[in-house]
Coordinates of C-alpha atoms and ligand atoms in Angstrom, one line a residue:
M1 CA 39.5 -120.0 97.3
A2 CA 39.9 -122.7 94.8
T3 CA 38.8 -121.7 91.3
Q4 CA 36.5 -124.1 89.4
E5 CA 39.5 -125.0 87.2
N6 CA 41.6 -125.8 90.2
S7 CA 39.0 -127.9 91.9
V8 CA 38.5 -130.0 88.7
S9 CA 42.2 -130.7 88.4
Q10 CA 42.4 -131.6 92.1
A11 CA 39.5 -134.0 91.6
E12 CA 41.2 -135.5 88.5
A13 CA 44.4 -135.9 90.4
S14 CA 42.6 -137.7 93.2
Q15 CA 41.1 -140.1 90.7
T16 CA 44.2 -141.1 88.9
K17 CA 47.4 -142.6 90.4
Q18 CA 51.0 -142.2 89.4
N19 CA 51.1 -143.3 85.8
T20 CA 54.8 -143.3 84.6
P21 CA 56.8 -146.2 85.9
D22 CA 60.4 -145.9 87.2
P23 CA 63.2 -146.6 84.7
C24 CA 63.3 -150.4 84.2
I25 CA 63.9 -153.3 81.8
V26 CA 61.0 -155.7 80.9
V27 CA 62.5 -159.1 80.4
I28 CA 60.2 -161.5 78.5
F29 CA 60.9 -165.2 78.7
G30 CA 59.2 -167.0 75.8
A31 CA 59.9 -164.1 73.4
S32 CA 59.6 -166.0 70.2
G33 CA 56.1 -167.3 71.2
D34 CA 52.6 -166.4 70.1
L35 CA 51.7 -164.3 73.2
T36 CA 54.7 -162.1 72.9
K37 CA 54.2 -161.3 69.3
R38 CA 50.4 -160.9 69.2
K39 CA 49.9 -159.2 72.6
L40 CA 52.9 -158.2 74.7
L41 CA 55.0 -156.2 72.3
P42 CA 52.0 -154.5 70.7
A43 CA 50.8 -153.6 74.3
L44 CA 54.2 -152.1 75.2
Y45 CA 54.2 -150.1 72.0
H46 CA 50.7 -148.8 72.8
L47 CA 52.1 -147.6 76.1
E48 CA 54.9 -145.9 74.3
Q49 CA 52.4 -144.2 72.0
Q50 CA 50.6 -142.8 75.0
N51 CA 53.9 -141.7 76.6
L52 CA 53.4 -144.0 79.5
L53 CA 56.8 -145.8 79.4
P54 CA 59.7 -144.3 81.3
E55 CA 62.4 -142.5 79.2
K56 CA 65.0 -145.0 80.4
F57 CA 63.5 -148.3 79.3
A58 CA 64.3 -151.5 77.4
V59 CA 62.6 -154.7 76.5
V60 CA 64.7 -157.9 76.4
G61 CA 63.2 -161.0 74.8
V62 CA 64.6 -164.3 75.9
A63 CA 64.1 -167.7 74.2
R64 CA 66.2 -170.5 72.9
R65 CA 66.7 -169.8 69.2
D66 CA 69.2 -167.2 68.0
L67 CA 66.9 -164.5 66.8
S68 CA 69.0 -161.5 67.5
K69 CA 68.8 -160.3 63.9
T70 CA 65.1 -161.1 63.2
F71 CA 63.5 -160.5 66.6
A72 CA 62.9 -156.8 66.3
P73 CA 61.6 -156.8 62.7
D74 CA 59.4 -159.8 63.5
M75 CA 57.9 -158.0 66.5
K76 CA 57.4 -154.9 64.4
D77 CA 55.5 -156.9 61.9
G78 CA 53.2 -158.2 64.7
I79 CA 52.6 -154.7 65.9
V80 CA 51.7 -153.4 62.4
K81 CA 49.5 -156.4 61.7
G82 CA 47.7 -155.8 65.0
G83 CA 46.7 -152.3 63.9
G84 CA 46.8 -149.2 65.9
V85 CA 50.0 -147.7 64.4
D86 CA 48.3 -144.3 64.2
Q87 CA 51.4 -142.2 64.9
G88 CA 53.3 -143.3 61.9
E89 CA 56.3 -145.6 61.5
A90 CA 58.7 -143.0 63.1
K91 CA 57.3 -143.6 66.6
L92 CA 57.3 -147.4 66.0
G93 CA 60.9 -147.2 64.8
K94 CA 61.9 -145.4 68.0
F95 CA 60.2 -148.0 70.1
M96 CA 61.9 -150.9 68.3
E97 CA 65.3 -149.4 69.1
R98 CA 64.4 -150.2 72.7
V99 CA 63.7 -153.9 71.9
H100 CA 66.6 -156.4 72.4
Y101 CA 66.9 -160.2 72.3
F102 CA 69.0 -162.7 74.3
A103 CA 69.1 -166.4 73.3
T104 CA 69.3 -169.2 75.9
E105 CA 67.7 -172.5 76.8
F106 CA 65.6 -172.1 80.0
D107 CA 67.5 -174.8 81.8
N108 CA 71.0 -173.5 81.0
D109 CA 72.7 -171.9 84.0
E110 CA 75.4 -170.3 81.9
G111 CA 72.6 -168.6 79.9
Y112 CA 71.3 -167.0 83.1
E113 CA 74.8 -165.7 84.0
G114 CA 75.1 -164.3 80.4
L115 CA 71.6 -162.7 80.8
K116 CA 72.6 -161.2 84.1
K117 CA 75.6 -159.5 82.5
Y118 CA 73.6 -158.5 79.4
L119 CA 71.0 -156.7 81.6
A120 CA 73.7 -155.1 83.8
D121 CA 75.4 -153.7 80.7
L122 CA 72.0 -152.3 79.5
D123 CA 71.5 -150.7 83.0
G124 CA 74.9 -149.1 82.5
K125 CA 74.0 -147.7 79.1
L126 CA 70.5 -146.7 79.8
G127 CA 70.3 -145.9 83.5
T128 CA 67.5 -148.4 84.2
G129 CA 68.9 -148.8 87.7
G130 CA 68.7 -152.6 88.1
R131 CA 64.8 -152.6 88.1
R132 CA 63.4 -155.6 86.3
L133 CA 60.0 -156.8 85.3
F134 CA 60.4 -160.5 84.3
Y135 CA 57.4 -161.7 82.2
L136 CA 57.1 -165.5 82.1
A137 CA 55.3 -165.9 78.7
V138 CA 56.1 -169.6 78.7
A139 CA 54.4 -173.0 79.1
P140 CA 53.3 -173.5 82.8
E141 CA 55.8 -176.3 83.4
F142 CA 58.6 -173.7 83.2
F143 CA 57.1 -171.1 85.7
A144 CA 58.8 -172.5 88.9
D145 CA 62.0 -173.5 87.3
I146 CA 62.7 -170.2 85.5
T147 CA 61.8 -168.2 88.7
Q148 CA 64.1 -170.3 90.8
R149 CA 67.0 -170.1 88.3
I150 CA 66.6 -166.3 88.1
A151 CA 66.9 -166.3 91.9
K152 CA 69.8 -168.7 91.9
H153 CA 71.7 -166.4 89.7
G154 CA 71.1 -163.4 91.9
M155 CA 68.5 -161.6 89.8
A156 CA 65.4 -161.9 91.9
K157 CA 66.3 -159.2 94.3
G158 CA 67.3 -155.7 93.3
E159 CA 70.1 -153.7 94.9
G160 CA 69.1 -150.9 97.3
D161 CA 65.5 -149.9 96.5
A162 CA 65.5 -151.3 92.9
W163 CA 62.4 -153.4 92.5
V164 CA 62.3 -156.8 90.8
R165 CA 58.8 -158.1 89.8
F166 CA 57.5 -161.2 88.0
I167 CA 54.4 -161.6 85.8
I168 CA 53.4 -165.2 85.7
E169 CA 51.1 -166.3 82.9
K170 CA 48.1 -168.6 83.2
P171 CA 47.2 -171.3 83.8
F172 CA 48.3 -171.1 87.4
G173 CA 48.1 -174.8 88.3
T174 CA 45.7 -177.4 87.0
D175 CA 44.1 -178.2 90.3
L176 CA 44.4 -177.3 94.0
A177 CA 47.4 -179.4 94.7
S178 CA 49.4 -178.1 91.7
A179 CA 48.5 -174.5 92.3
K180 CA 49.6 -174.9 96.0
K181 CA 52.9 -176.4 94.9
L182 CA 53.5 -173.7 92.3
N183 CA 52.7 -171.0 95.0
D184 CA 55.2 -172.8 97.4
D185 CA 57.9 -173.1 94.7
I186 CA 57.6 -169.4 93.8
H187 CA 57.3 -168.2 97.4
A188 CA 60.5 -170.1 98.2
V189 CA 62.4 -167.3 96.3
L190 CA 60.0 -164.4 95.9
E191 CA 57.9 -162.3 98.2
E192 CA 54.1 -162.2 97.4
D193 CA 54.4 -158.5 96.5
Q194 CA 56.9 -159.4 93.7
I195 CA 54.4 -161.8 92.1
F196 CA 51.8 -160.6 89.5
R197 CA 49.7 -163.6 88.4
I198 CA 48.1 -162.3 85.2
D199 CA 44.6 -162.9 84.1
H200 CA 44.1 -160.8 80.9
Y201 CA 40.3 -160.6 81.6
L202 CA 41.1 -158.2 84.4
G203 CA 42.7 -155.9 81.8
K204 CA 39.4 -155.7 79.8
E205 CA 37.8 -152.3 80.1
V206 CA 34.3 -153.6 81.0
V207 CA 35.7 -155.9 83.7
Q208 CA 37.8 -153.0 85.2
N209 CA 34.7 -150.9 85.0
I210 CA 32.5 -153.2 87.2
P211 CA 33.8 -151.8 90.5
I212 CA 33.5 -148.2 89.0
F213 CA 30.0 -148.9 87.8
R214 CA 29.0 -150.3 91.2
F215 CA 30.9 -148.1 93.6
A216 CA 31.4 -144.7 91.8
N217 CA 27.7 -144.3 91.2
S218 CA 24.9 -144.2 93.7
I219 CA 22.0 -145.5 91.7
F220 CA 23.0 -149.2 91.1
E221 CA 24.4 -150.3 94.4
P222 CA 21.2 -150.0 96.5
L223 CA 19.6 -152.5 94.1
W224 CA 22.7 -154.8 94.0
N225 CA 21.4 -157.6 96.4
S226 CA 18.9 -160.3 96.9
N227 CA 16.1 -157.8 97.6
Y228 CA 16.1 -156.8 93.9
I229 CA 18.1 -159.3 91.9
D230 CA 16.6 -162.6 90.9
H231 CA 19.8 -164.2 89.5
I232 CA 23.0 -163.4 87.6
Q233 CA 24.4 -165.1 84.6
I234 CA 28.0 -164.9 83.3
T235 CA 28.7 -166.2 79.9
G236 CA 32.1 -166.7 78.2
A237 CA 31.1 -168.0 74.8
E238 CA 33.5 -168.4 71.9
S239 CA 32.7 -169.4 68.4
I240 CA 36.3 -170.4 67.7
G241 CA 37.5 -173.9 68.4
I242 CA 40.8 -174.9 70.0
E243 CA 42.9 -173.1 67.2
G244 CA 45.5 -175.8 66.8
R245 CA 46.2 -176.0 70.6
G246 CA 45.3 -179.7 70.8
P247 CA 48.0 -180.8 73.4
F248 CA 47.3 -177.8 75.6
Y249 CA 43.6 -178.2 75.5
E250 CA 43.6 -182.0 76.1
G251 CA 45.3 -181.2 79.4
A252 CA 43.1 -178.2 80.2
G253 CA 39.4 -178.2 79.0
A254 CA 36.9 -175.4 79.4
L255 CA 36.7 -175.4 83.2
R256 CA 40.5 -175.1 83.7
D257 CA 41.0 -172.8 80.7
V258 CA 38.4 -170.2 81.3
L259 CA 35.9 -170.9 84.1
Q260 CA 38.3 -171.2 87.0
N261 CA 40.2 -168.0 86.1
H262 CA 38.5 -165.5 83.8
V263 CA 34.9 -166.2 84.8
M264 CA 35.7 -166.4 88.5
E265 CA 37.6 -163.1 88.4
V266 CA 34.6 -161.4 86.7
L267 CA 32.3 -163.0 89.3
S268 CA 34.3 -161.7 92.2
F269 CA 34.0 -158.1 90.9
V270 CA 30.3 -158.5 90.4
A271 CA 29.7 -160.0 93.8
M272 CA 32.2 -158.4 96.2
E273 CA 31.4 -156.0 99.0
P274 CA 32.7 -152.5 98.6
P275 CA 36.4 -152.5 99.5
T276 CA 37.6 -149.8 101.9
S277 CA 39.6 -148.3 99.1
F278 CA 40.6 -149.4 95.5
E279 CA 44.0 -150.4 96.7
S280 CA 45.3 -153.9 95.9
A281 CA 45.2 -155.2 99.5
A282 CA 41.6 -154.0 100.2
V283 CA 40.3 -155.3 96.9
R284 CA 42.0 -158.7 97.3
I285 CA 40.4 -159.2 100.7
E286 CA 36.9 -158.6 99.3
K287 CA 37.5 -160.9 96.3
L288 CA 38.7 -163.7 98.5
K289 CA 35.7 -163.3 100.8
V290 CA 33.4 -163.9 97.8
W291 CA 35.2 -167.0 96.6
K292 CA 35.4 -168.5 100.1
A293 CA 31.6 -167.8 100.5
I294 CA 30.7 -170.0 97.5
R295 CA 29.1 -173.2 98.6
P296 CA 30.7 -176.4 97.4
V297 CA 28.9 -177.2 94.1
P298 CA 26.8 -180.4 94.0
I299 CA 27.6 -182.3 90.8
E300 CA 23.9 -182.0 89.7
D301 CA 24.4 -178.3 89.6
T302 CA 27.0 -178.7 86.8
A303 CA 26.8 -179.4 83.1
R304 CA 29.6 -180.2 80.7
G305 CA 29.9 -180.8 77.0
Q306 CA 32.1 -181.5 74.0
Y307 CA 31.4 -180.2 70.5
G308 CA 30.9 -182.4 67.6
P309 CA 31.0 -181.4 63.9
G310 CA 28.7 -178.5 62.9
K311 CA 28.4 -175.1 61.2
V312 CA 29.8 -171.9 62.5
D313 CA 29.1 -168.7 60.6
G314 CA 27.8 -170.8 57.7
Q315 CA 31.1 -172.8 57.5
D316 CA 31.3 -176.5 58.2
V317 CA 33.7 -177.2 61.1
I318 CA 35.0 -180.4 62.5
G319 CA 34.3 -181.8 65.9
Y320 CA 36.7 -181.6 68.9
R321 CA 37.7 -185.3 68.5
Q322 CA 38.7 -184.7 64.9
E323 CA 41.0 -181.7 65.8
D324 CA 44.8 -182.1 65.3
R325 CA 46.6 -183.9 68.1
V326 CA 43.4 -184.7 70.0
N327 CA 42.5 -188.2 71.2
P328 CA 39.7 -189.5 68.9
E329 CA 38.0 -190.8 72.1
S330 CA 38.8 -187.7 74.2
Q331 CA 36.6 -187.1 77.3
Q332 CA 37.9 -183.5 77.5
V333 CA 35.2 -180.8 78.0
T334 CA 34.9 -177.9 75.6
Y335 CA 31.9 -176.5 77.5
A336 CA 31.3 -176.2 81.2
A337 CA 28.4 -174.6 83.2
M338 CA 27.4 -174.5 86.8
K339 CA 25.1 -172.9 89.3
L340 CA 26.8 -171.2 92.2
S341 CA 25.4 -170.1 95.5
I342 CA 27.2 -167.4 97.5
D343 CA 26.5 -167.9 101.3
N344 CA 26.3 -164.3 102.5
L345 CA 23.6 -161.9 103.3
R346 CA 23.8 -159.9 100.1
W347 CA 23.4 -163.0 97.8
A348 CA 21.2 -165.3 99.8
G349 CA 18.9 -167.1 97.4
V350 CA 20.4 -165.4 94.3
P351 CA 21.9 -168.1 92.0
F352 CA 24.9 -167.2 89.8
Y353 CA 24.8 -169.3 86.6
I354 CA 28.2 -169.4 84.8
R355 CA 29.2 -171.0 81.5
A356 CA 32.1 -171.0 79.1
G357 CA 32.5 -172.9 75.9
K358 CA 34.2 -173.2 72.5
R359 CA 32.5 -173.5 69.1
L360 CA 29.3 -171.9 70.3
A361 CA 26.9 -170.0 68.2
S362 CA 28.6 -166.7 68.7
R363 CA 31.4 -164.9 70.6
V364 CA 29.8 -163.2 73.6
T365 CA 31.3 -162.5 77.0
E366 CA 28.9 -160.8 79.3
V367 CA 27.4 -160.5 82.7
V368 CA 23.6 -160.5 82.8
V369 CA 21.8 -159.3 85.9
V370 CA 18.1 -160.3 85.9
F371 CA 16.1 -158.2 88.4
K372 CA 13.0 -159.4 90.3
Q373 CA 9.6 -158.3 89.0
P374 CA 7.5 -155.6 90.8
L375 CA 5.6 -157.2 93.7
R376 CA 2.3 -156.4 92.0
N377 CA 1.4 -155.9 88.4
I378 CA -1.1 -153.0 88.4
F379 CA -1.4 -153.1 84.6
G380 CA -3.0 -156.4 84.5
Q381 CA -1.4 -157.7 81.3
G382 CA -0.2 -161.0 82.5
E383 CA 3.5 -161.3 83.7
L384 CA 5.7 -158.3 83.4
E385 CA 9.2 -158.9 81.9
P386 CA 12.1 -158.5 84.3
N387 CA 14.5 -155.6 84.1
V388 CA 17.8 -156.9 82.7
L389 CA 21.2 -155.1 83.1
T390 CA 23.9 -156.4 80.7
L391 CA 27.6 -155.7 81.1
R392 CA 28.9 -156.6 77.7
I393 CA 32.6 -157.4 77.9
Q394 CA 33.1 -158.3 74.2
P395 CA 32.5 -157.8 71.4
D396 CA 30.6 -154.4 71.2
D397 CA 31.6 -153.7 74.8
G398 CA 29.1 -151.6 76.6
I399 CA 26.3 -151.6 79.2
S400 CA 22.6 -151.8 78.6
V401 CA 19.5 -151.7 80.7
Q402 CA 16.3 -153.3 79.5
F403 CA 13.0 -152.0 80.9
G404 CA 9.3 -151.9 80.2
N405 CA 8.0 -148.9 78.4
K406 CA 4.5 -147.8 77.2
V407 CA 4.0 -148.3 73.5
P408 CA 2.8 -145.0 72.1
G409 CA -0.9 -145.0 71.2
P410 CA -4.3 -145.0 72.8
T411 CA -4.0 -148.3 74.7
T412 CA -1.7 -149.2 77.6
T413 CA 0.6 -151.7 76.1
I414 CA 4.0 -152.4 77.6
D415 CA 7.0 -153.4 75.5
Q416 CA 10.7 -153.9 76.4
V417 CA 13.1 -151.2 75.4
A418 CA 16.8 -150.7 76.2
M419 CA 19.1 -147.8 77.2
T420 CA 22.5 -148.7 75.9
F421 CA 26.0 -147.2 76.3
N422 CA 28.6 -148.4 73.8
Y423 CA 32.3 -147.9 74.4
A424 CA 33.3 -147.5 70.7
Q425 CA 30.6 -144.9 70.1
K426 CA 31.6 -142.8 73.1
F427 CA 35.4 -143.3 73.1
G428 CA 36.2 -144.4 69.6
K429 CA 37.8 -147.7 68.4
S430 CA 40.4 -149.0 70.8
Y431 CA 43.3 -151.3 70.0
A432 CA 44.0 -152.0 73.6
S433 CA 44.0 -155.7 74.4
G434 CA 44.0 -155.4 78.2
Y435 CA 47.7 -156.2 78.5
E436 CA 48.5 -152.5 78.3
R437 CA 46.9 -151.8 81.6
L438 CA 48.3 -154.9 83.2
L439 CA 51.9 -154.3 82.1
L440 CA 51.7 -150.7 83.2
D441 CA 50.3 -151.7 86.6
A442 CA 53.0 -154.3 87.1
M443 CA 55.7 -151.7 86.3
L444 CA 54.0 -149.4 88.8
G445 CA 53.8 -152.2 91.4
D446 CA 50.0 -152.1 91.6
G447 CA 48.6 -155.6 92.0
T448 CA 44.9 -154.7 92.2
L449 CA 44.1 -156.2 88.8
F450 CA 46.2 -159.4 89.4
A451 CA 45.4 -162.7 91.0
E452 CA 46.8 -163.4 94.5
G453 CA 48.1 -166.8 95.7
A454 CA 45.3 -167.3 98.2
G455 CA 42.6 -166.3 95.6
V456 CA 43.9 -168.8 93.1
E457 CA 43.8 -171.5 95.7
A458 CA 40.3 -170.5 96.7
T459 CA 39.0 -170.9 93.2
W460 CA 40.8 -174.2 92.8
T461 CA 39.3 -175.4 96.1
L462 CA 35.9 -174.9 94.5
M463 CA 36.7 -176.3 91.1
T464 CA 38.9 -179.3 91.9
P465 CA 36.1 -181.6 93.3
I466 CA 34.0 -180.9 90.2
L467 CA 36.9 -181.9 87.9
E468 CA 37.4 -185.1 90.0
A469 CA 33.8 -186.0 89.8
W470 CA 33.7 -185.4 86.1
E471 CA 36.8 -187.5 85.5
G472 CA 35.1 -190.4 87.4
Q473 CA 32.1 -190.4 85.0
I474 CA 32.5 -191.3 81.3
K475 CA 30.2 -189.1 79.2
D476 CA 28.6 -189.9 75.8
F477 CA 30.5 -187.2 73.9
P478 CA 30.1 -185.2 71.7
N479 CA 26.9 -183.9 73.1
Y480 CA 26.5 -180.5 71.3
A481 CA 27.0 -179.5 67.7
A482 CA 29.5 -176.8 66.8
G483 CA 27.6 -173.6 66.2
S484 CA 24.9 -174.4 68.8
W485 CA 24.5 -172.9 72.3
G486 CA 25.9 -176.0 74.0
P487 CA 24.6 -179.2 75.6
K488 CA 20.9 -179.6 76.6
E489 CA 22.0 -180.4 80.2
A490 CA 23.2 -176.7 80.5
D491 CA 19.7 -175.5 79.5
E492 CA 18.1 -177.9 81.9
L493 CA 20.2 -176.5 84.7
L494 CA 18.2 -173.3 84.4
Q495 CA 15.0 -174.7 83.2
R496 CA 14.5 -176.6 86.4
D497 CA 14.7 -173.3 88.3
G498 CA 12.2 -171.8 85.8
R499 CA 14.9 -169.7 84.1
E500 CA 16.7 -169.7 80.8
W501 CA 20.1 -168.5 79.5
R502 CA 20.1 -165.1 78.0
V503 CA 22.3 -163.4 75.4
S504 CA 21.9 -159.8 74.5
Ligands
NDP1 N1 49.0 -167.2 73.2 C1 48.0 -166.7 73.8 O1 47.1 -166.0 73.3 C2 47.9 -166.9 75.3 C3 48.9 -167.5 76.0 N2 48.8 -167.6 77.4 C4 49.9 -168.2 78.1 O2 51.1 -167.6 77.8 C5 52.2 -168.6 77.8 C6 52.9 -168.6 76.5 O3 52.0 -169.0 75.5 P1 52.4 -168.9 73.9 O4 53.1 -167.7 73.6 O5 51.1 -169.2 73.2 O6 53.4 -170.1 73.8 P2 54.3 -170.5 72.6 O7 54.4 -172.0 72.6 O8 53.9 -169.8 71.4 O9 55.8 -169.9 73.0 C7 56.6 -170.5 74.0 C8 57.9 -169.8 74.1 O10 58.8 -170.5 75.0 C9 60.1 -170.8 74.3 N3 60.6 -172.1 74.8 C10 60.0 -173.2 74.9 N4 60.8 -174.1 75.5 C11 62.0 -173.5 75.7 C12 63.2 -173.9 76.3 N5 63.4 -175.1 76.7 N6 64.2 -173.0 76.3 C13 64.0 -171.7 75.8 N7 62.9 -171.3 75.3 C14 61.9 -172.2 75.2 C15 59.7 -170.9 72.8 O11 60.8 -170.8 72.1 P3 60.9 -171.5 70.6 O12 60.2 -170.5 69.7 O13 62.3 -171.6 70.3 O14 60.2 -172.8 70.7 C16 58.7 -169.8 72.7 O15 59.4 -168.5 72.7 C17 51.5 -169.9 78.2 O16 51.5 -170.1 79.6 C18 50.0 -169.7 77.8 O17 49.2 -170.5 78.6 C19 47.7 -167.1 78.1 C20 46.7 -166.4 77.4 C21 46.7 -166.3 76.0
LIG2 O1 43.1 -167.6 78.2 C1 42.4 -167.8 77.3 O2 41.5 -166.9 76.8 C2 41.1 -167.0 75.5 C3 39.9 -166.1 75.4 O3 40.4 -164.8 75.5 P1 39.7 -163.6 74.8 O4 40.4 -162.4 75.2 O5 39.8 -163.8 73.3 O6 38.3 -163.6 75.2 C4 40.6 -168.4 75.1 O7 40.3 -168.5 73.7 C5 41.8 -169.3 75.4 O8 41.4 -170.7 75.1 C6 42.2 -169.2 76.8 O9 43.5 -170.0 77.0

């Protein structure tokens, strides 16, 4: 007979997967860049702190400048500045010994031959067995070329059962045609199961928790449909501007930068049917079904904006057109919103309102589920307030449920109260950026939290006609002040349905 202790450990084992990867080398292209320093090296170090890296392991940074002497100290500095060095410098020192650097231009074939030899030598010294995780932390125009050159130099396939995987950064394409071309170019040399298209929102705890919240509990899912839900809002609001990324943002804008990827990924977890298991293939099928069920969006169901000068957190800030390396007559959007309808039985008649923008009043990323009112108000005090469930992704990540409650006293007065769960209060402060989980999953070969080729094309199928329609219509920009909640058209989008945007 199983003891209680035994049965708990069996249950725990069934809820967690293998969590230490095979010996391998993580090869980061774009190693002198911002992403590597601020996110990737700190994330790998956090994995080391939790003993989640294999014993036989190395990181090799690749970029054009000769940084062999300064790379490791520079990265160490990034890790220390990012916080979370709670096991002292000794652990960090040990981690930095595993960090190496190799300089080459991305289009230099000799460089790839040199890199191949460098990695093989490390395999020989460390016993990493030829397993590679290539991370393309580079500008999107390099994604296909670097992948193809790695393949040309015989590094895209491992010998025997040694795996070789690629993490490709975002943005994955700028419209449907470019996303398809990128998929084709990469598929010419890699199998789909080698490709990990990263969206760091899928590494955020609350986003990962959406399927758990829905499918590992029995009290929410029965209500998760058009019988009980009035509408759903997803907000990706940032108070920061474009942070010096003028040239990038001029080519991107809010729809390409955040709505097409981060917000659509979140939406798919909120709206999907229960997958048959939480394995990559099963989850991807359900996510794809959601995106494909979204009705083409009429242009009247969209709103866009660009911020002008204003005040954020009491400080004067410039408008988008005054930002460094931005066209003073730019038509680029720094705010995008739309109403989506999902054509399936679960969501018939339940609009999903989504929005993302820069220089808004505050930084809030959240999903707000607004429930229908009871069919009859037996308390006779006018309209009851709806129940609202908020999945707060950041900051102050947590979950809260708002409901009507009797105000203590001799009369029957109803007021809104909330039950709130806060991650930091329960689990303590976390330094995890989301990249920890995603890097670990890629080393373990688990693509559940990564985008798939067909999924990326499905979201671009939806978004490309909107971009084209917007590009054909000049707007009178700027149309919202920095520090506000965006353009009035976005408010009107909900007002005409008798609703309003909510932030918790
Ligand atoms: N930074 C962030 O927070 C985020 C970034 N991303 C994505 O990650 C990717 C990288 O972004 P980020 O780190 O900000 O970019 P950076 O511009 O900071 O870094 C680019 C890197 O590529 C190297 N590089 C550029 N051209 C060449 C070349 N011809 N040969 C060799 N090396 C070259 C640069 O080397 P050198 O230093 O010598 O110029 C640098 O290491 C992008 O796709 C971005 O969209 C996604 C989410 C967030
Ligand atoms: O990918 C991107 O995301 C960030 C927002 O990420 P967050 O983790 O800080 O919420 C956004 O600022 C940036 O423009 C975009 O490229």
